[in-house]
Coordinates of C-alpha atoms and ligand atoms in Angstrom, one line a residue:
M33 CA 70.6 82.6 117.9
I34 CA 70.7 82.0 121.6
K35 CA 69.1 84.6 124.0
L36 CA 71.2 86.2 126.5
L37 CA 70.6 83.9 129.4
C38 CA 73.6 85.1 131.3
L39 CA 72.1 88.4 133.0
C40 CA 71.1 87.5 136.5
F41 CA 73.4 85.0 137.7
Y42 CA 74.9 87.1 140.3
N43 CA 73.8 88.9 143.4
I44 CA 74.8 92.6 143.0
N45 CA 75.4 95.4 145.0
S46 CA 72.3 97.7 145.4
Q47 CA 74.3 100.6 144.0
M48 CA 75.4 98.8 141.2
K49 CA 73.7 99.0 137.8
S50 CA 72.2 95.7 136.4
F51 CA 74.3 94.9 133.2
K52 CA 72.1 94.7 130.4
P53 CA 74.4 94.2 127.1
E54 CA 72.0 95.8 124.7
I55 CA 71.9 99.0 127.1
F56 CA 75.5 98.9 127.8
R57 CA 76.3 98.8 124.0
Q58 CA 74.1 102.0 123.6
Q59 CA 77.1 104.0 125.7
F60 CA 79.3 103.5 122.6
P61 CA 78.7 105.9 120.0
L62 CA 81.1 104.3 117.5
V63 CA 79.5 100.6 117.7
V64 CA 75.8 102.3 117.7
N65 CA 74.3 105.5 116.7
N66 CA 71.9 107.4 118.9
D67 CA 68.9 105.9 117.2
G68 CA 70.1 102.6 118.0
T69 CA 71.1 101.7 114.2
T70 CA 74.8 101.0 113.3
L71 CA 77.2 103.2 111.5
P72 CA 78.3 102.2 108.0
V73 CA 81.9 101.8 108.0
N74 CA 83.1 100.8 104.4
G75 CA 79.7 101.8 102.7
I76 CA 79.0 97.9 101.8
S77 CA 75.7 96.4 101.8
Q78 CA 74.3 94.7 104.7
I79 CA 73.7 90.9 104.6
G80 CA 70.1 90.5 106.0
S81 CA 69.5 93.0 109.0
S82 CA 73.2 92.4 110.1
P83 CA 75.0 95.6 111.7
L84 CA 77.8 97.2 109.4
L85 CA 80.6 97.6 111.9
V86 CA 81.3 94.8 113.9
Y87 CA 84.0 95.3 115.9
F88 CA 86.1 92.5 116.9
D89 CA 89.4 94.0 117.8
N90 CA 89.2 95.1 121.4
G91 CA 92.2 93.3 122.2
A92 CA 94.1 96.2 120.3
T93 CA 91.8 98.8 121.7
T94 CA 88.4 99.1 122.8
Q95 CA 85.7 101.7 121.8
K96 CA 85.0 104.5 124.3
P97 CA 81.8 105.3 126.2
H98 CA 79.9 108.7 125.9
C99 CA 81.2 109.5 129.2
V100 CA 84.9 109.2 128.2
I101 CA 84.4 111.2 125.1
D102 CA 82.5 114.0 126.8
S103 CA 85.1 114.1 129.6
Y104 CA 87.6 115.5 126.9
H105 CA 85.1 118.1 125.6
T106 CA 84.2 119.4 129.2
F107 CA 87.9 119.6 130.3
Y108 CA 89.0 121.5 127.5
Q109 CA 85.9 123.7 127.6
A110 CA 85.7 124.5 131.2
D111 CA 89.0 123.3 133.3
N112 CA 92.3 123.4 130.9
A113 CA 95.2 124.4 132.8
N114 CA 98.6 122.6 133.5
V115 CA 98.6 120.8 136.7
H116 CA 100.8 121.4 139.9
R117 CA 102.6 124.2 138.4
A118 CA 100.2 127.1 138.8
S119 CA 98.7 129.0 141.9
H120 CA 95.6 129.9 139.9
A121 CA 92.2 128.4 140.3
L122 CA 92.1 126.6 136.9
S123 CA 95.3 124.8 137.8
A124 CA 94.1 124.0 141.0
R125 CA 90.9 122.6 139.4
A126 CA 92.8 120.7 137.0
T127 CA 95.1 119.3 139.6
T128 CA 92.3 118.3 141.9
A129 CA 90.8 116.3 139.1
F130 CA 94.2 114.7 137.9
E131 CA 95.1 113.5 141.4
H132 CA 91.5 112.3 141.8
A133 CA 92.2 110.1 139.1
R134 CA 95.2 108.6 140.6
N135 CA 93.3 107.8 143.9
T136 CA 90.7 106.3 141.7
V137 CA 93.3 104.1 140.1
K138 CA 94.9 103.1 143.4
T139 CA 91.3 101.9 144.7
F140 CA 90.4 100.3 141.4
I141 CA 93.7 97.9 141.7
N142 CA 94.0 98.1 145.3
A143 CA 97.3 99.5 145.6
K144 CA 98.3 100.8 149.3
S145 CA 99.3 104.4 148.3
N146 CA 99.0 107.1 145.5
K147 CA 102.4 107.1 145.5
E148 CA 102.8 103.8 144.1
I149 CA 100.5 104.9 141.1
I150 CA 102.6 106.3 137.9
W151 CA 101.2 107.7 134.9
T152 CA 102.6 106.4 131.8
K153 CA 101.9 106.7 128.1
G154 CA 100.9 102.7 128.1
T155 CA 101.9 99.2 129.1
T156 CA 104.9 99.6 126.7
E157 CA 106.5 103.2 128.8
G158 CA 105.6 101.3 132.1
I159 CA 107.9 98.3 131.0
N160 CA 110.5 100.6 129.6
L161 CA 110.4 102.5 132.9
I162 CA 111.2 99.5 134.9
A163 CA 113.8 98.1 132.6
M164 CA 115.6 101.6 132.1
S165 CA 115.4 102.8 135.7
L166 CA 115.6 99.6 137.9
G167 CA 117.2 97.2 135.4
R168 CA 120.0 99.7 135.0
K169 CA 120.4 99.7 138.6
I170 CA 120.3 96.3 139.5
L171 CA 121.4 93.9 136.7
K172 CA 125.0 93.0 136.0
S173 CA 126.9 90.7 133.7
G174 CA 125.5 87.0 134.1
D175 CA 122.2 88.2 136.0
E176 CA 119.2 86.3 134.7
I177 CA 115.8 87.8 133.4
I178 CA 113.2 85.2 132.9
L179 CA 110.4 86.3 130.3
A180 CA 107.8 83.9 129.1
L181 CA 107.9 82.9 125.4
S182 CA 104.3 84.3 124.5
E183 CA 105.1 88.0 126.1
H184 CA 104.2 90.9 123.7
H185 CA 107.3 92.4 122.3
A186 CA 106.5 95.2 124.7
N187 CA 107.4 92.9 127.5
I188 CA 110.7 91.5 125.6
V189 CA 112.5 94.4 123.6
P190 CA 113.0 96.5 126.7
W191 CA 114.6 93.5 128.4
Q192 CA 116.8 92.8 125.4
L193 CA 117.7 96.6 125.3
I194 CA 118.8 96.4 129.2
A195 CA 120.4 93.1 128.8
E196 CA 122.4 94.2 126.0
Q197 CA 123.8 97.1 128.1
T198 CA 124.3 95.3 131.4
G199 CA 125.6 91.8 129.8
A200 CA 122.4 90.2 131.7
V201 CA 121.1 87.2 130.0
I202 CA 117.4 86.5 129.0
K203 CA 116.0 83.2 129.5
T204 CA 112.4 82.1 128.1
V205 CA 109.8 79.8 129.7
T206 CA 107.9 77.6 127.2
L207 CA 104.5 77.1 127.3
D208 CA 102.4 74.1 128.6
A209 CA 100.1 71.9 126.3
M210 CA 97.2 74.4 126.7
G211 CA 99.3 77.7 126.1
R212 CA 100.2 78.7 129.9
V213 CA 103.5 79.5 131.2
D214 CA 105.1 76.0 131.9
M215 CA 105.9 76.2 135.7
L216 CA 107.9 73.1 135.7
V217 CA 110.1 74.7 133.0
F218 CA 109.9 78.1 134.9
Q219 CA 111.2 76.2 138.1
Q220 CA 114.0 74.5 136.3
L221 CA 115.3 78.2 135.2
L222 CA 114.8 79.7 138.7
N223 CA 118.1 80.1 140.5
C224 CA 119.9 82.5 142.5
K225 CA 121.2 84.6 139.4
T226 CA 117.4 85.1 138.4
K227 CA 116.9 89.2 139.2
V228 CA 114.0 89.8 137.1
I229 CA 110.8 87.8 136.0
C230 CA 108.6 89.1 133.4
C231 CA 105.4 87.5 132.4
A232 CA 101.8 88.7 131.0
H233 CA 98.9 88.1 133.1
L234 CA 97.5 86.8 130.1
S235 CA 98.8 86.6 126.3
N236 CA 97.0 89.0 124.0
V237 CA 97.6 86.1 121.8
I238 CA 96.7 82.9 124.0
G239 CA 93.8 84.7 126.4
K240 CA 94.7 82.5 129.1
I241 CA 95.3 83.5 132.7
N242 CA 98.9 82.5 133.2
P243 CA 99.4 81.0 137.1
I244 CA 101.2 84.4 138.2
N245 CA 100.2 83.8 141.7
E246 CA 102.6 80.7 141.8
L247 CA 105.1 82.5 139.7
I248 CA 105.2 85.3 142.0
K249 CA 105.7 83.3 145.2
K250 CA 108.4 81.2 143.6
A251 CA 110.1 84.6 142.3
K252 CA 110.2 85.8 146.1
S253 CA 112.1 82.4 147.1
V254 CA 115.2 83.6 145.0
G255 CA 114.5 87.2 145.9
A256 CA 113.7 88.2 142.0
I257 CA 111.7 91.1 140.8
T258 CA 108.2 90.4 139.5
V259 CA 106.9 92.6 136.5
I260 CA 103.3 91.7 135.5
D261 CA 102.4 92.8 131.9
G262 CA 98.5 93.3 132.8
A263 CA 97.5 95.1 129.4
Q264 CA 95.0 92.5 128.5
A265 CA 93.9 91.6 132.2
V266 CA 92.5 94.9 133.4
A267 CA 89.7 95.1 130.7
H268 CA 88.1 91.5 131.8
F269 CA 88.3 91.0 135.6
P270 CA 89.3 93.0 138.8
I271 CA 93.1 93.3 139.8
D272 CA 94.3 93.4 143.4
V273 CA 98.0 93.9 143.2
Q274 CA 98.2 93.7 147.0
S275 CA 96.4 90.1 147.0
L276 CA 98.8 89.3 144.0
D277 CA 102.0 90.5 145.7
C278 CA 103.9 91.5 142.5
D279 CA 106.4 94.1 142.6
F280 CA 105.4 95.7 139.4
Y281 CA 102.1 95.8 137.4
A282 CA 101.7 97.9 134.0
F283 CA 98.6 98.6 132.0
S284 CA 97.1 100.9 129.2
A285 CA 93.8 102.9 129.6
H286 CA 92.9 102.4 126.1
K287 CA 92.0 98.7 126.4
M288 CA 89.7 98.9 128.9
Y289 CA 87.3 101.8 127.7
G290 CA 89.7 104.8 128.6
P291 CA 91.7 106.8 126.0
T292 CA 94.9 106.0 124.0
G293 CA 98.5 107.3 125.2
L294 CA 98.0 106.8 128.6
G295 CA 98.7 104.1 131.2
V296 CA 99.7 102.9 134.6
L297 CA 102.7 101.7 136.2
Y298 CA 102.1 100.3 139.5
G299 CA 104.9 99.6 141.6
K300 CA 105.8 98.8 145.4
Q301 CA 106.7 101.9 147.0
S302 CA 109.9 100.3 148.4
L303 CA 111.4 99.8 145.3
L304 CA 110.1 102.9 143.3
D305 CA 111.8 105.0 146.4
N306 CA 115.0 103.4 145.5
M307 CA 115.0 103.6 141.9
P308 CA 116.7 106.4 139.6
P309 CA 114.5 108.7 137.5
Y310 CA 113.5 107.7 134.1
Q311 CA 113.3 110.6 132.2
G312 CA 114.2 114.4 133.3
G313 CA 112.3 117.7 133.3
G314 CA 109.1 119.0 134.5
E315 CA 107.5 117.9 137.5
M316 CA 110.1 115.4 138.6
I317 CA 112.9 117.5 140.0
K318 CA 113.0 119.3 143.6
Q319 CA 116.1 121.2 143.2
V320 CA 117.8 121.7 140.0
S321 CA 121.4 123.8 140.1
F322 CA 124.7 123.9 138.1
N323 CA 126.5 124.2 141.1
T324 CA 124.9 121.3 143.4
P325 CA 123.7 118.1 142.4
T326 CA 120.1 118.2 140.9
T327 CA 117.6 116.4 143.5
F328 CA 114.4 114.8 142.6
N329 CA 110.7 115.1 143.7
S330 CA 109.1 112.4 145.7
L331 CA 106.8 109.5 144.4
P332 CA 105.0 109.6 142.3
F333 CA 106.2 112.9 140.6
K334 CA 109.7 111.7 140.2
F335 CA 108.8 109.4 137.3
E336 CA 106.5 111.7 135.7
A337 CA 108.7 114.3 133.7
G338 CA 107.0 116.9 131.5
T339 CA 103.4 117.8 131.1
P340 CA 101.4 114.6 131.5
N341 CA 98.3 113.7 129.6
I342 CA 95.8 115.6 131.8
A343 CA 92.5 115.4 129.7
G344 CA 93.4 111.5 129.2
V345 CA 94.0 111.1 133.0
I346 CA 90.9 112.9 133.8
A347 CA 88.7 110.7 131.0
F348 CA 90.4 107.6 132.3
N349 CA 88.6 108.3 135.7
K350 CA 85.5 108.3 133.8
A351 CA 86.1 105.2 132.2
I352 CA 86.8 103.4 135.4
E353 CA 83.9 104.8 137.1
F354 CA 81.9 103.7 134.3
I355 CA 83.0 100.2 134.3
S356 CA 83.0 100.0 138.2
A357 CA 79.2 101.0 138.1
Y358 CA 78.6 97.2 136.9
D359 CA 79.1 94.0 138.5
A360 CA 82.4 92.7 137.2
K361 CA 80.9 89.2 137.5
Q362 CA 78.0 90.0 135.5
I363 CA 80.4 91.2 132.7
H364 CA 82.5 88.9 133.0
G365 CA 79.9 86.1 132.9
Y366 CA 78.4 87.6 129.8
E367 CA 82.0 88.1 128.1
K368 CA 82.1 84.3 128.8
Q369 CA 79.1 83.3 127.0
L370 CA 80.1 85.1 124.2
T371 CA 83.6 83.3 124.3
I372 CA 82.0 80.1 124.1
Y373 CA 79.5 80.9 121.5
C374 CA 82.1 82.3 119.3
Y375 CA 84.6 79.4 119.9
Q376 CA 82.0 76.8 119.3
A377 CA 80.8 78.3 116.2
L378 CA 84.4 78.7 114.9
Q379 CA 85.0 74.8 115.8
N380 CA 82.0 73.7 113.9
L381 CA 82.6 75.7 110.9
K382 CA 82.8 73.3 107.8
V383 CA 83.6 74.0 104.0
S384 CA 82.8 70.8 101.8
S385 CA 82.1 69.2 104.9
K386 CA 85.4 69.7 106.4
K387 CA 86.7 71.5 109.6
V388 CA 88.6 74.5 108.7
V389 CA 89.4 76.1 111.8
E390 CA 92.8 75.5 113.8
F391 CA 92.9 76.9 117.3
I392 CA 96.6 78.0 117.8
V393 CA 96.4 76.3 121.5
P394 CA 93.6 73.8 122.7
G395 CA 91.1 74.8 124.9
L396 CA 88.6 77.7 125.6
P397 CA 90.5 81.0 126.3
D398 CA 89.8 82.8 130.0
I399 CA 89.0 86.1 128.2
P400 CA 87.1 86.4 124.7
V401 CA 90.3 86.5 122.7
I402 CA 90.3 83.7 120.4
C403 CA 93.4 82.9 118.0
F404 CA 93.1 80.4 115.0
T405 CA 94.2 79.8 111.4
L406 CA 92.2 78.4 108.6
N407 CA 93.5 75.6 106.1
D408 CA 95.0 76.9 103.4
H409 CA 94.0 80.5 103.7
H410 CA 96.5 83.2 104.6
N411 CA 95.1 84.8 107.5
H412 CA 95.8 88.1 105.8
D413 CA 93.4 87.4 103.0
I414 CA 90.8 86.5 105.4
A415 CA 91.0 89.9 107.7
T416 CA 90.9 92.1 104.5
A417 CA 88.0 90.2 103.2
L418 CA 86.0 90.3 106.5
D419 CA 86.8 94.0 106.4
S420 CA 84.9 94.4 103.2
Y421 CA 82.0 93.1 105.3
G422 CA 82.5 95.6 108.2
I423 CA 84.1 93.1 110.1
A424 CA 87.2 94.4 112.0
I425 CA 89.3 91.3 113.5
R426 CA 93.1 91.4 113.5
S427 CA 95.6 89.1 111.5
G428 CA 99.3 88.8 111.5
H429 CA 101.7 88.0 114.4
H430 CA 100.2 90.5 117.1
C431 CA 103.3 92.0 118.7
A432 CA 104.0 88.3 119.2
M433 CA 106.8 87.1 116.9
P434 CA 108.5 84.8 119.4
L435 CA 105.3 83.1 120.0
M436 CA 104.5 82.8 116.4
E437 CA 107.8 81.1 115.8
Y438 CA 107.3 78.5 118.6
L439 CA 104.1 77.9 117.2
N440 CA 105.6 77.3 113.8
I441 CA 103.2 79.7 112.0
S442 CA 103.7 83.0 110.3
G443 CA 100.3 84.7 112.1
C444 CA 97.2 84.0 112.7
L445 CA 93.6 85.5 112.9
R446 CA 92.1 86.9 116.4
I447 CA 88.8 87.7 117.4
S448 CA 88.8 89.7 120.5
L449 CA 85.5 90.7 122.1
A450 CA 84.2 93.2 124.5
A451 CA 81.1 93.5 126.6
Y452 CA 79.2 95.5 124.1
N453 CA 79.7 92.6 121.5
T454 CA 76.6 90.5 120.7
F455 CA 75.5 87.0 119.8
E456 CA 74.4 88.7 116.5
E457 CA 77.5 90.1 115.7
I458 CA 79.2 86.4 115.8
D459 CA 76.4 85.3 114.1
Y460 CA 76.9 87.7 111.0
F461 CA 80.7 87.2 111.6
I462 CA 80.3 83.3 110.9
A463 CA 77.7 83.6 108.0
C464 CA 80.4 86.3 106.1
L465 CA 83.4 83.7 107.3
T466 CA 81.3 80.8 105.6
K467 CA 80.8 83.0 102.6
I468 CA 84.3 83.9 102.1
L469 CA 85.9 80.6 102.4
W470 CA 83.2 79.4 100.0
Q471 CA 84.2 82.1 97.5
E472 CA 87.9 81.6 98.0
N473 CA 87.5 77.9 97.2
E474 CA 85.6 78.9 94.0
I475 CA 88.4 81.2 93.1
S476 CA 91.1 78.6 93.6
L477 CA 89.2 76.2 91.2
A478 CA 88.8 78.9 88.7
C479 CA 90.8 78.5 85.6
T480 CA 92.6 81.4 84.6
N481 CA 91.7 82.9 81.1
K482 CA 94.8 83.0 79.3
N483 CA 93.6 86.2 77.3
E484 CA 93.4 88.3 80.4
N485 CA 96.8 87.2 81.7
I486 CA 98.4 90.3 82.6
D487 CA 102.0 88.6 82.8
Q488 CA 101.6 87.8 78.9
N489 CA 100.7 91.0 78.2
V490 CA 103.4 93.0 80.5
K491 CA 105.4 94.0 78.0
N492 CA 102.4 96.1 76.3
V493 CA 102.6 99.4 77.8
Q494 CA 98.8 98.9 78.3
A495 CA 98.8 96.5 81.0
T496 CA 97.4 98.9 83.3
T497 CA 94.5 99.9 80.9
I498 CA 93.6 95.9 81.0
I499 CA 93.2 96.2 84.4
M500 CA 91.3 99.1 84.6
T501 CA 88.9 97.6 81.8
Q502 CA 88.4 94.7 83.6
F503 CA 87.7 96.7 86.9
A504 CA 85.4 99.0 85.2
A505 CA 83.0 96.1 84.2
I506 CA 83.0 95.3 88.0
K507 CA 80.3 96.5 90.7
G508 CA 80.5 95.7 94.3
W509 CA 83.4 95.1 96.8
D510 CA 82.6 91.0 96.5
S511 CA 83.5 91.3 92.8
R512 CA 86.4 93.6 93.0
H513 CA 87.9 91.2 95.9
R514 CA 87.3 88.2 93.5
Q515 CA 89.0 90.1 90.5
I516 CA 92.1 90.7 92.7
M517 CA 92.1 87.0 94.0
L518 CA 92.0 86.1 90.4
L519 CA 95.1 88.1 89.1
G520 CA 96.9 87.0 92.1
K521 CA 96.8 83.7 90.3
Q522 CA 98.7 84.9 87.3
L523 CA 101.6 86.1 89.3
N524 CA 104.5 84.0 88.7
R525 CA 105.8 82.9 92.0
L526 CA 109.5 83.6 92.9
D527 CA 111.8 81.0 93.4
K528 CA 112.6 80.2 97.1
N529 CA 115.9 81.1 96.9
Y530 CA 115.0 84.7 96.0
R531 CA 112.6 84.7 99.3
N532 CA 115.4 86.0 101.6
A533 CA 116.2 89.0 103.7
Q534 CA 117.5 91.0 101.2
T535 CA 114.3 90.7 99.0
L536 CA 111.9 91.1 101.9
I537 CA 109.7 94.2 102.2
S538 CA 109.5 95.4 105.7
G539 CA 106.0 97.2 106.7
C540 CA 103.9 94.1 105.4
E541 CA 102.0 92.2 108.0
S542 CA 102.2 89.2 105.6
L543 CA 105.6 88.6 103.9
A544 CA 106.3 90.3 100.5
W545 CA 109.4 90.1 98.6
L546 CA 110.7 92.1 95.7
I547 CA 113.5 91.8 93.0
A548 CA 114.4 94.7 90.8
Q549 CA 116.5 94.5 87.7
K550 CA 117.5 97.4 85.2
N551 CA 118.5 96.8 81.5
N552 CA 121.0 98.6 79.2
H553 CA 118.1 101.0 78.5
N554 CA 117.4 101.8 81.8
V555 CA 114.4 100.2 81.9
F556 CA 113.3 98.7 85.2
H557 CA 111.8 95.2 85.6
F558 CA 110.3 94.0 89.2
Q559 CA 109.3 90.5 90.1
A560 CA 107.5 90.1 93.5
D561 CA 105.7 87.7 95.7
S562 CA 103.8 87.4 98.8
D563 CA 102.7 84.6 100.9
A564 CA 98.9 86.1 101.0
K565 CA 96.8 85.9 98.1
I566 CA 95.3 89.2 98.2
I567 CA 98.7 90.9 98.2
R568 CA 99.7 88.6 95.1
G569 CA 96.7 90.1 93.5
L570 CA 97.6 93.7 94.5
L571 CA 101.2 93.2 93.3
V572 CA 99.8 92.3 89.7
I573 CA 98.1 95.6 89.7
V574 CA 101.1 97.4 91.1
L575 CA 103.7 95.8 88.9
A576 CA 101.3 96.4 85.7
A577 CA 102.1 100.0 86.4
F578 CA 105.6 99.9 87.2
N579 CA 107.1 97.4 84.9
D580 CA 109.2 97.9 82.1
K581 CA 109.5 101.6 82.3
T582 CA 112.2 104.0 83.0
A583 CA 112.6 105.6 86.6
A584 CA 111.1 108.8 85.2
Q585 CA 108.2 107.2 84.1
I586 CA 108.0 105.3 87.3
Q587 CA 108.2 108.5 89.4
A588 CA 105.6 110.4 87.0
F589 CA 102.8 107.4 87.4
D590 CA 99.9 108.8 89.5
I591 CA 99.8 105.6 91.4
E592 CA 97.1 106.9 93.9
N593 CA 94.8 107.9 91.2
Y594 CA 95.3 104.6 89.4
F595 CA 94.2 102.7 92.7
K596 CA 91.3 105.3 93.1
S597 CA 90.3 104.5 89.5
L598 CA 90.0 100.6 90.2
G599 CA 88.0 101.3 93.8
L600 CA 91.1 100.1 95.8
I601 CA 92.3 103.1 97.3
Q602 CA 92.1 102.1 100.8
H603 CA 95.0 99.5 99.9
L604 CA 97.1 102.4 99.7
S605 CA 96.6 103.9 103.1
P606 CA 99.3 103.7 105.6
S607 CA 96.9 102.2 108.0
R608 CA 96.6 99.1 106.4
G609 CA 98.5 96.0 107.2
S610 CA 98.7 95.2 103.4
G611 CA 101.9 96.6 102.8
I612 CA 101.1 97.7 99.4
L613 CA 102.1 101.2 100.4
A614 CA 105.5 99.9 101.3
I615 CA 106.0 98.2 97.9
V616 CA 105.2 101.1 96.2
E617 CA 107.4 103.1 98.2
K618 CA 110.2 100.4 97.9
I619 CA 109.9 100.3 94.2
T620 CA 109.9 104.2 93.9
G621 CA 113.0 104.3 96.1
I622 CA 114.8 102.1 94.3
T623 CA 114.2 104.1 91.0
Q624 CA 115.2 107.4 93.0
E625 CA 118.4 105.7 93.4
Y626 CA 119.5 105.3 90.2
Ligands
PMP997 N1 101.2 93.9 126.5 C1 100.2 93.1 125.9 C2 99.7 91.9 126.4 C3 99.3 93.7 125.1 O1 98.2 93.2 124.7 C4 99.7 95.3 124.7 C5 98.9 95.8 123.6 N2 98.6 95.1 122.4 C6 101.0 95.7 125.1 C7 101.4 94.9 126.1 C8 101.3 97.1 124.7 O2 100.2 97.9 125.0 P1 100.7 99.5 124.7 O3 100.5 99.7 123.1 O4 98.9 100.1 125.1 O5 101.7 100.1 125.3

């Protein structure tokens, strides 16, 4: 275990708190209890003295500090009123706090004016606003929009929608060898038809700072508008929109210790002033009439239709104050140490003397976002297994499908760390991952006991009884997980020709396919397959319940109770990326049609 050496690297402002990771961490109740212990998440026993919740999914959303959580309580308890609309004192108080938060954001990103700070639901809405308002106004057939290939869907789909409506064309910039936007390719794409350039400050998968300063400068040379997706950047280093000189910068509060459902769109006033409203209603009007044209409010209210997320905005103010109280360089320094530690541990991870981790691009990321695949192991299998040790990491396409296609992978694993994570957590994660990989290897080698083969017994109505008997004899998640994997080995794989768009089940993070047949006696038989081993195991369990039954028998089967009795109910949860629920719904849907 390395010690926390990186704490006193920088001279800090005397008003700032010195960043001490162990104290910082105490501010986050979901990560640490008041008494300093960590909360159990899945009720699974610890390895040694390691914690039970290791939250490594901060790129998706960060946990919230006490001050943010408390702010909600205080607002609803003492200050709740709508903003801007009433003449009473409560509304005045709520409005003051609400507008104070706007000012805090303005200072935080160094915008020129509060008019340039628009509250949105998040990065996604911010980008949609630009596409639908500005895009619709300025784009015409043949105009070009340049997008980085590594963009999040939030910075792709709004542009696809607007391109379709206006006839504009999307051009994509590929990446250089290290995974950053390739400026040579960008330069080749740039021309007088280029009207909008959209690029993430950092991709949520690659975690490397894109050369946006240069990109913004070059965009100006052809008069193109620049849209920067700052969703991942704001959480990790200070942003100065004036120094960047971008036209728009969008980000979300929830990725920087603030509340969900709230974001900020920064836009240059000169552009915002000339853009039409994005949505109508509420605070965005000046005058509404059926006899004369409706007129609109001034900035920033022109873009804020309806009652905003008042409590969220005020809580976000707290999040910014909280994070600004520390020296950003100290936090960044600590995060860098965590990144290096985790990256090297993964790099050195060996099973049977073989290195197993393949990073999706070479080189250390600039923020603690590390994406990788594991030889011969499906990312979904690994994420599910880690979850059983209380470790939350992300698997899948990370809302960046074009990037996955470019990298020629179906998905990958992502570790994304925050300043409340620790070196001990990384040690625990590596220990668990090593154990899982050894177990997976062992399972692959295990011979399937023919007597237990559910497929051979599938004609027997008692297939579920066999499974329930097997699971009844098992204690602990480790063994249940092993049993699912063993069952997966029994699934007859679908011929490649049957794995197509028609048989694909949407709603799965991993790929899964289903074929249904009905015989003359109205009895259904299903065949299914998946690229993830754990899903194949779960499919055997599901098919045992539904196969060789009539529609009425399938509808009557209590799948929830069945999964509960096997100790696997979490796999039917809608929040699971496993897609088992999607498969169950697909099967019951098919039988309802008959
Ligand atoms: N862009 C990037 C780079 C992101 O990481 C995310 C969130 N994963 C988004 C956009 C979308 O953010 P939100 O869901 O908060 O709108």
